[in-house]
Short mmCIF file of C-alpha atoms and ligand atoms in Angstrom, two decimals:
data_model
loop_
_atom_site.label_atom_id
_atom_site.label_comp_id
_atom_site.label_asym_id
_atom_site.label_seq_id
_atom_site.Cartn_x
_atom_site.Cartn_y
_atom_site.Cartn_z
CA MET R 1 -0.09 -0.04 0.00
CA ARG R 2 1.33 3.40 -0.95
CA GLU R 3 1.89 5.76 2.03
CA PHE R 4 1.43 9.37 1.20
CA SER R 5 3.02 12.39 3.17
CA PHE R 6 1.01 14.94 4.68
CA LEU R 7 3.85 17.44 4.37
CA ASP R 8 7.43 17.01 3.19
CA VAL R 9 9.62 19.84 4.03
CA GLY R 10 12.79 18.02 2.79
CA PHE R 11 11.27 18.00 -0.71
CA THR R 12 12.45 21.48 -1.51
CA TYR R 13 15.83 20.82 -0.19
CA ARG R 14 16.00 17.61 -2.38
CA SER R 15 14.72 19.35 -5.44
CA LEU R 16 17.02 22.49 -5.19
CA GLN R 17 19.97 21.03 -3.50
CA ALA R 18 22.65 22.44 -5.70
CA GLU R 19 21.36 26.11 -5.49
CA LEU R 20 20.82 25.88 -1.72
CA ASP R 21 24.01 24.38 -1.04
CA ALA R 22 25.74 27.12 -3.25
CA ALA R 23 23.80 29.80 -1.12
CA TYR R 24 25.10 28.25 1.97
CA GLY R 25 28.56 28.27 0.84
CA ARG R 26 28.35 31.80 -0.20
CA VAL R 27 27.06 33.17 3.24
CA MET R 28 29.32 30.85 5.14
CA ALA R 29 32.32 32.41 3.11
CA SER R 30 31.22 35.97 3.33
CA GLY R 31 31.71 36.21 7.11
CA MET R 32 28.54 38.11 7.31
CA TYR R 33 25.98 36.27 9.66
CA ILE R 34 23.68 39.14 10.51
CA GLY R 35 22.34 41.57 8.12
CA GLY R 36 24.16 42.51 5.02
CA ALA R 37 23.61 42.00 1.32
CA GLU R 38 21.88 38.73 1.19
CA LEU R 39 19.25 39.96 3.61
CA SER R 40 18.75 43.25 1.69
CA ALA R 41 18.37 41.29 -1.48
CA PHE R 42 15.86 38.88 -0.18
CA GLU R 43 13.90 41.82 1.45
CA ALA R 44 13.77 43.64 -2.01
CA GLU R 45 12.89 40.54 -3.95
CA PHE R 46 10.08 39.58 -1.38
CA ALA R 47 8.54 43.20 -1.32
CA ALA R 48 8.68 43.16 -5.22
CA TRP R 49 7.10 39.74 -5.47
CA CYS R 50 4.23 40.84 -3.24
CA GLY R 51 3.91 44.14 -4.87
CA ALA R 52 4.83 46.35 -1.88
CA ARG R 53 7.36 48.93 -1.28
CA HIS R 54 9.13 47.59 1.87
CA CYS R 55 9.95 44.31 3.50
CA VAL R 56 11.55 43.90 6.80
CA GLY R 57 13.02 40.40 7.53
CA LEU R 58 12.25 39.43 11.23
CA GLY R 59 12.93 36.46 13.33
CA ASN R 60 9.58 34.70 13.06
CA GLY R 61 6.01 35.18 11.91
CA LEU R 62 4.73 36.05 15.43
CA GLU R 63 7.16 38.97 15.58
CA ALA R 64 6.03 40.15 12.30
CA LEU R 65 2.66 40.67 13.83
CA VAL R 66 3.83 42.05 17.26
CA LEU R 67 6.16 44.67 15.90
CA PRO R 68 3.91 46.59 13.73
CA LEU R 69 1.33 46.86 16.58
CA ARG R 70 3.99 48.19 18.89
CA ALA R 71 5.23 50.45 16.05
CA ARG R 72 1.80 52.01 15.97
CA GLY R 73 1.86 52.46 19.83
CA ILE R 74 -0.61 49.85 20.30
CA GLY R 75 -0.62 48.43 23.84
CA PRO R 76 -2.48 48.29 27.25
CA GLY R 77 -5.88 49.69 27.14
CA ASP R 78 -6.39 49.19 23.47
CA GLU R 79 -8.32 46.38 21.56
CA VAL R 80 -7.50 44.70 18.39
CA ILE R 81 -10.27 42.75 16.33
CA VAL R 82 -9.03 39.09 15.44
CA PRO R 83 -10.74 36.05 14.04
CA ALA R 84 -11.86 33.52 16.76
CA HIS R 85 -10.75 30.87 14.42
CA THR R 86 -7.05 30.96 13.64
CA PHE R 87 -3.77 29.69 14.73
CA ILE R 88 -3.26 30.99 18.35
CA ALA R 89 -0.25 33.15 17.29
CA THR R 90 -2.75 35.79 15.91
CA TRP R 91 -4.31 36.30 19.44
CA LEU R 92 -0.91 35.93 21.21
CA ALA R 93 0.61 38.76 19.09
CA VAL R 94 -2.03 41.02 20.31
CA ALA R 95 -1.65 39.83 23.95
CA GLN R 96 2.03 40.43 23.82
CA THR R 97 1.63 44.11 23.21
CA GLY R 98 -0.73 44.24 26.32
CA ALA R 99 -3.70 44.96 24.11
CA VAL R 100 -6.80 42.78 24.12
CA PRO R 101 -7.71 40.61 21.29
CA VAL R 102 -11.41 40.93 20.49
CA PRO R 103 -12.54 37.68 18.55
CA VAL R 104 -15.05 37.95 15.89
CA ASP R 105 -16.61 34.41 14.89
CA ALA R 106 -15.97 32.66 11.63
CA ASP R 107 -17.87 32.79 8.43
CA PRO R 108 -19.21 29.17 8.12
CA ASP R 109 -18.41 28.90 4.36
CA THR R 110 -14.93 30.32 4.13
CA MET R 111 -13.82 29.48 7.81
CA ASN R 112 -12.11 33.15 7.73
CA ILE R 113 -13.26 35.95 9.85
CA ASP R 114 -16.98 36.73 9.35
CA LEU R 115 -16.81 40.32 7.64
CA SER R 116 -20.50 41.12 8.42
CA ALA R 117 -19.69 40.91 12.16
CA ILE R 118 -16.63 43.16 12.28
CA GLU R 119 -18.20 46.47 12.40
CA ALA R 120 -20.28 45.51 15.47
CA ALA R 121 -17.12 44.55 17.42
CA ILE R 122 -15.58 47.95 16.95
CA THR R 123 -15.57 50.11 20.31
CA GLU R 124 -13.82 53.44 21.23
CA ARG R 125 -10.68 51.26 22.28
CA THR R 126 -10.33 49.56 18.86
CA ARG R 127 -7.13 50.39 17.28
CA ALA R 128 -6.60 47.75 14.62
CA ILE R 129 -8.23 44.96 12.74
CA MET R 130 -6.22 41.84 12.00
CA PRO R 131 -7.73 39.55 9.53
CA VAL R 132 -6.04 36.19 8.90
CA HIS R 133 -5.89 34.72 5.39
CA LEU R 134 -6.35 31.32 6.90
CA TYR R 135 -5.29 28.22 5.11
CA GLY R 136 -3.97 30.41 2.24
CA ALA R 137 -7.30 31.98 1.48
CA PRO R 138 -7.30 35.80 1.38
CA VAL R 139 -9.91 37.62 3.15
CA PRO R 140 -11.48 40.30 0.75
CA GLY R 141 -10.18 43.51 1.78
CA GLU R 142 -11.59 46.35 -0.11
CA ALA R 143 -14.67 47.19 2.30
CA LEU R 144 -12.36 46.33 5.23
CA ARG R 145 -9.77 48.81 4.17
CA ALA R 146 -12.26 51.50 3.65
CA LEU R 147 -13.84 50.81 7.01
CA CYS R 148 -10.34 51.05 8.72
CA ASP R 149 -9.51 54.22 6.73
CA ALA R 150 -12.75 55.86 7.66
CA ARG R 151 -12.41 54.90 11.40
CA GLY R 152 -8.67 55.45 11.84
CA LEU R 153 -7.86 51.87 12.44
CA MET R 154 -4.78 49.96 11.22
CA LEU R 155 -5.47 46.88 8.98
CA LEU R 156 -2.83 44.49 9.68
CA GLU R 157 -2.96 41.21 7.68
CA ASP R 158 -2.01 38.06 9.20
CA ALA R 159 -0.52 36.57 6.03
CA ALA R 160 1.47 33.86 7.73
CA GLN R 161 -0.23 31.13 5.58
CA ALA R 162 -0.95 33.11 2.40
CA HIS R 163 2.11 33.89 0.39
CA GLY R 164 0.94 34.74 -3.08
CA GLY R 165 -2.85 34.53 -2.48
CA ARG R 166 -4.78 37.16 -4.15
CA ASP R 167 -7.69 39.48 -3.60
CA GLY R 168 -8.47 40.67 -6.89
CA ASN R 169 -5.18 42.02 -8.34
CA ARG R 170 -3.62 42.44 -4.89
CA ARG R 171 -1.32 39.82 -3.50
CA ALA R 172 -1.64 39.17 0.26
CA GLY R 173 0.37 41.58 2.10
CA THR R 174 -0.77 44.51 0.03
CA ILE R 175 -4.43 44.61 1.05
CA GLY R 176 -4.12 46.25 4.37
CA HIS R 177 -1.63 48.85 5.79
CA ALA R 178 0.83 46.14 6.68
CA ALA R 179 1.10 42.41 6.76
CA GLY R 180 3.09 39.81 8.77
CA PHE R 181 4.33 36.65 6.99
CA SER R 182 5.95 33.52 8.46
CA PHE R 183 8.60 31.71 6.92
CA TYR R 184 8.23 28.59 9.40
CA PRO R 185 9.48 25.45 7.47
CA GLY R 186 6.13 24.25 6.58
CA LYS R 187 4.78 27.35 5.10
CA ASN R 188 4.32 27.80 1.40
CA LEU R 189 7.54 29.85 1.38
CA GLY R 190 9.53 28.26 4.37
CA ALA R 191 12.93 28.70 5.57
CA PHE R 192 15.30 25.98 7.05
CA GLY R 193 14.60 27.33 10.53
CA ASP R 194 12.41 30.22 11.92
CA GLY R 195 11.87 33.37 10.00
CA GLY R 196 9.26 36.07 9.25
CA ALA R 197 8.80 39.49 7.46
CA LEU R 198 6.73 42.66 7.63
CA VAL R 199 5.57 43.98 4.34
CA THR R 200 4.13 47.37 3.91
CA ASP R 201 3.98 50.45 1.53
CA ASP R 202 4.49 52.66 4.76
CA ALA R 203 8.19 53.73 4.92
CA ASP R 204 7.63 55.05 8.34
CA LEU R 205 6.14 51.87 9.68
CA ALA R 206 8.82 49.67 8.04
CA ASP R 207 11.64 51.98 9.58
CA LYS R 208 10.09 51.66 12.98
CA VAL R 209 9.68 47.94 12.91
CA ARG R 210 13.27 47.58 11.57
CA MET R 211 14.35 49.50 14.52
CA LEU R 212 12.16 47.49 16.92
CA SER R 213 13.64 44.26 15.59
CA ASN R 214 17.22 45.57 16.12
CA TYR R 215 17.47 46.99 19.70
CA GLY R 216 15.57 50.28 18.84
CA SER R 217 18.47 51.34 16.68
CA ARG R 218 19.34 52.47 13.20
CA GLU R 219 22.88 53.24 13.97
CA LYS R 220 25.20 51.25 16.24
CA TYR R 221 24.78 52.48 20.01
CA GLN R 222 22.04 54.90 18.89
CA HIS R 223 19.05 53.31 20.74
CA GLU R 224 16.16 55.59 20.06
CA LEU R 225 13.40 53.09 20.91
CA ALA R 226 13.19 50.31 23.56
CA GLY R 227 13.30 47.57 21.10
CA GLY R 228 14.34 43.98 21.07
CA ASN R 229 16.20 41.43 18.83
CA SER R 230 14.14 39.70 16.05
CA ARG R 231 16.12 39.48 12.88
CA LEU R 232 15.97 37.36 9.81
CA ASP R 233 19.56 35.87 9.39
CA PRO R 234 21.32 36.23 5.99
CA LEU R 235 21.69 32.45 5.85
CA GLN R 236 17.97 32.09 5.90
CA ALA R 237 17.35 35.02 3.62
CA ALA R 238 19.86 33.47 1.01
CA PHE R 239 17.76 30.22 1.16
CA LEU R 240 14.53 32.04 0.88
CA SER R 241 15.75 33.88 -2.18
CA VAL R 242 16.51 30.57 -3.83
CA LYS R 243 13.03 29.15 -2.98
CA LEU R 244 11.14 32.32 -3.84
CA LYS R 245 11.88 31.79 -7.59
CA HIS R 246 9.94 28.52 -7.27
CA LEU R 247 7.12 29.72 -5.20
CA ASP R 248 4.70 30.47 -8.16
CA ALA R 249 5.07 27.11 -9.48
CA TRP R 250 4.65 25.39 -6.09
CA ASN R 251 1.50 27.54 -5.39
CA THR R 252 0.18 26.49 -8.78
CA ARG R 253 0.60 22.76 -8.01
CA ARG R 254 -1.22 23.42 -4.62
CA GLN R 255 -3.99 25.02 -6.77
CA GLN R 256 -4.11 22.24 -9.05
CA ILE R 257 -4.42 19.72 -6.31
CA ALA R 258 -7.22 21.61 -4.60
CA ALA R 259 -9.01 21.81 -7.86
CA ILE R 260 -8.83 17.95 -8.23
CA TYR R 261 -10.07 17.65 -4.56
CA LEU R 262 -12.84 20.09 -4.98
CA GLU R 263 -14.04 18.32 -8.18
CA ARG R 264 -13.67 14.86 -7.11
CA LEU R 265 -15.14 15.10 -3.63
CA ALA R 266 -18.06 17.46 -4.62
CA GLN R 267 -20.59 14.56 -4.30
CA THR R 268 -18.95 12.72 -1.40
CA PRO R 269 -21.82 12.64 1.37
CA ASP R 270 -21.42 14.63 4.66
CA LEU R 271 -18.08 16.10 3.56
CA ARG R 272 -18.02 19.88 3.67
CA LEU R 273 -15.52 21.28 1.33
CA PRO R 274 -13.77 24.71 1.68
CA LEU R 275 -15.33 27.60 0.03
CA ILE R 276 -13.08 30.38 -1.27
CA ALA R 277 -14.45 33.95 -1.26
CA PRO R 278 -15.53 35.38 -4.59
CA GLY R 279 -12.78 37.54 -6.20
CA THR R 280 -10.02 35.81 -4.22
CA GLN R 281 -7.51 33.18 -4.97
CA SER R 282 -6.27 30.90 -2.44
CA VAL R 283 -2.64 29.46 -2.41
CA TRP R 284 -4.11 26.45 -0.40
CA HIS R 285 -1.59 26.27 2.34
CA LEU R 286 -3.84 23.63 3.86
CA PHE R 287 -6.99 21.92 2.37
CA VAL R 288 -9.43 21.61 5.30
CA VAL R 289 -12.66 19.64 4.83
CA ARG R 290 -15.24 19.28 7.55
CA HIS R 291 -16.99 15.99 8.56
CA PRO R 292 -19.13 15.08 11.64
CA ALA R 293 -17.20 11.84 12.29
CA ARG R 294 -13.90 13.47 11.94
CA ALA R 295 -11.93 11.11 14.33
CA ALA R 296 -13.21 7.99 12.61
CA LEU R 297 -12.56 9.31 9.21
CA ARG R 298 -8.98 10.45 10.25
CA ILE R 299 -8.35 6.76 11.58
CA ALA R 300 -9.77 5.12 8.55
CA LEU R 301 -7.67 7.36 6.15
CA GLY R 302 -4.57 6.58 8.01
CA LYS R 303 -5.19 2.77 7.51
CA ARG R 304 -5.42 3.51 3.68
CA GLY R 305 -2.07 5.47 3.66
CA VAL R 306 -3.53 9.03 3.66
CA PRO R 307 -2.45 10.92 6.73
CA ALA R 308 -4.77 13.89 7.78
CA ALA R 309 -4.17 16.59 10.29
CA LEU R 310 -6.05 18.94 12.48
CA HIS R 311 -5.98 22.75 11.97
CA TYR R 312 -7.02 23.48 14.58
CA PRO R 313 -8.61 21.01 17.27
CA VAL R 314 -8.83 23.56 20.10
CA ALA R 315 -10.55 26.79 19.87
CA ASN R 316 -8.44 29.72 21.04
CA HIS R 317 -10.85 30.82 23.76
CA HIS R 318 -10.92 27.33 25.12
CA SER R 319 -7.05 27.04 25.21
CA GLY R 320 -5.14 27.42 28.60
CA ALA R 321 -3.60 30.76 27.37
CA PHE R 322 -7.16 32.41 27.01
CA ALA R 323 -9.58 30.32 28.93
CA ALA R 324 -9.49 32.58 31.94
CA THR R 325 -10.36 35.63 29.96
CA PHE R 326 -12.65 34.17 27.10
CA GLY R 327 -13.49 30.73 28.39
CA GLN R 328 -17.23 31.75 29.13
CA ARG R 329 -17.59 33.22 25.69
CA SER R 330 -19.18 31.27 22.72
CA PHE R 331 -17.98 31.36 19.22
CA PRO R 332 -20.17 28.57 17.80
CA VAL R 333 -18.88 28.68 14.22
CA ALA R 334 -15.21 28.39 15.42
CA GLU R 335 -16.14 25.71 17.81
CA ALA R 336 -17.82 23.70 15.06
CA ILE R 337 -14.83 24.14 12.82
CA CYS R 338 -12.51 22.90 15.56
CA ALA R 339 -14.69 19.85 16.18
CA THR R 340 -15.12 18.73 12.65
CA CYS R 341 -12.12 19.98 10.58
CA LEU R 342 -9.63 17.73 8.79
CA SER R 343 -6.76 18.67 6.67
CA LEU R 344 -6.06 16.49 3.68
CA PRO R 345 -2.56 16.25 2.35
CA ILE R 346 -1.49 19.08 0.03
CA GLY R 347 1.81 20.52 -1.39
CA PRO R 348 4.30 20.49 -4.04
CA HIS R 349 5.60 17.07 -2.88
CA LEU R 350 2.37 15.54 -4.36
CA SER R 351 1.87 14.87 -7.87
CA LEU R 352 -1.60 15.50 -9.66
CA ASP R 353 -1.83 11.61 -9.95
CA ASP R 354 -1.19 11.43 -6.12
CA ALA R 355 -4.07 13.90 -5.64
CA SER R 356 -6.43 11.86 -7.88
CA GLU R 357 -5.57 8.68 -5.94
CA ILE R 358 -6.10 10.45 -2.52
CA ALA R 359 -9.45 11.93 -3.71
CA THR R 360 -10.45 8.38 -4.56
CA ILE R 361 -9.41 6.96 -1.21
CA VAL R 362 -11.07 9.90 0.57
CA ASP R 363 -14.37 9.35 -1.32
CA GLN R 364 -14.32 5.54 -0.64
CA VAL R 365 -13.43 5.91 2.95
CA VAL R 366 -16.23 8.51 3.77
CA ARG R 367 -18.76 6.26 2.06
CA SER R 368 -17.58 3.33 3.99
CA LEU R 369 -17.88 5.00 7.52
C1 LIG C 401 -1.94 32.24 11.13
C2 LIG C 401 -0.67 32.29 11.76
N1 LIG C 401 -0.19 33.46 12.32
C3 LIG C 401 1.08 33.62 12.78
C4 LIG C 401 1.95 32.59 12.86
C5 LIG C 401 3.28 32.71 13.41
O1 LIG C 401 4.31 32.26 12.68
P1 LIG C 401 5.73 31.61 13.23
O2 LIG C 401 5.48 30.37 13.63
O3 LIG C 401 6.63 32.00 12.20
O4 LIG C 401 6.04 32.58 14.52
C6 LIG C 401 1.56 31.27 12.13
C7 LIG C 401 2.41 30.23 12.03
O5 LIG C 401 2.87 29.49 12.65
C8 LIG C 401 0.28 31.21 11.56
O6 LIG C 401 -0.16 30.11 11.08
#
């Protein structure tokens, strides 16, 4: 029996080994292990790829959300609107600044933030709205951007899962005032370690975030802000430059696999397929279906060589980190997603034939439950 992989982070190294080894050799020989030309080159390339003016390489995706909030002076006493259903880092980024995350339930079709419920969550303390392009699917931003501009709020995209996703002609990262990306190894664009980036058209914001990521300093020993240390290192930047050239092709493969799943599983009983908002294009970081007997389905798929994963099984308001503050609240759509979601294998390590075979197995297994 064939055993498929859910994720194969070694795939990109094996397919680009010569180029990646050359990048490694170049950085090691350069003697420049923090900052420098490799980092600046990647920042310029990634900004251009997204269609933004500025990119600031950072230590990880969490910091890419925390630092722009801090740079805008958001902290204790402030509120930031977040989706109830997201990876917990979105909420933690707000909490780290001292501000309060204000959750808005999910849209049951797209699983992204319910756009129709955002305005009612705005109070006099709201300073920012942080939509998440969850599973690679962009949140449509035009009305949201207009709302933020009218109310003087920051629109900060959590684009950690959506490198290359599109809302109309805009790529993720250029929909709001700024965006945080993660280069965690399993992401569509992943480093060989931790990494992240801020992307923005706002030169002042980029400058402040860069300072905050480097001890509050532009020039050595001139510490204008009480910053920290959160930098993308040039070795990771050099690897990311190599991988960026292949990202469009990898994203296309993900989209082709998703199209196969969507077509082949459309008639599968009780299986709820992901729906992408009109006018947007997902880059399918994850392909998340929903089924009432999720646990049994997962076990049965595993026996047929198809590993499936959970993104995410525990709602953020029920997690230990937030239960004391939000545990009594109810976000029924997010809770239902957590109880029924199941992620099928997707990624450039799978061929289109693999995707067809997986779709056949999923359909058969669901019907046999
Ligand atoms: C939606 C979301 N936001 C933020 C992050 C944080 O990124 P990192 O793990 O690079 O800190 C992640 C990824 O882990 C994520 O999936």
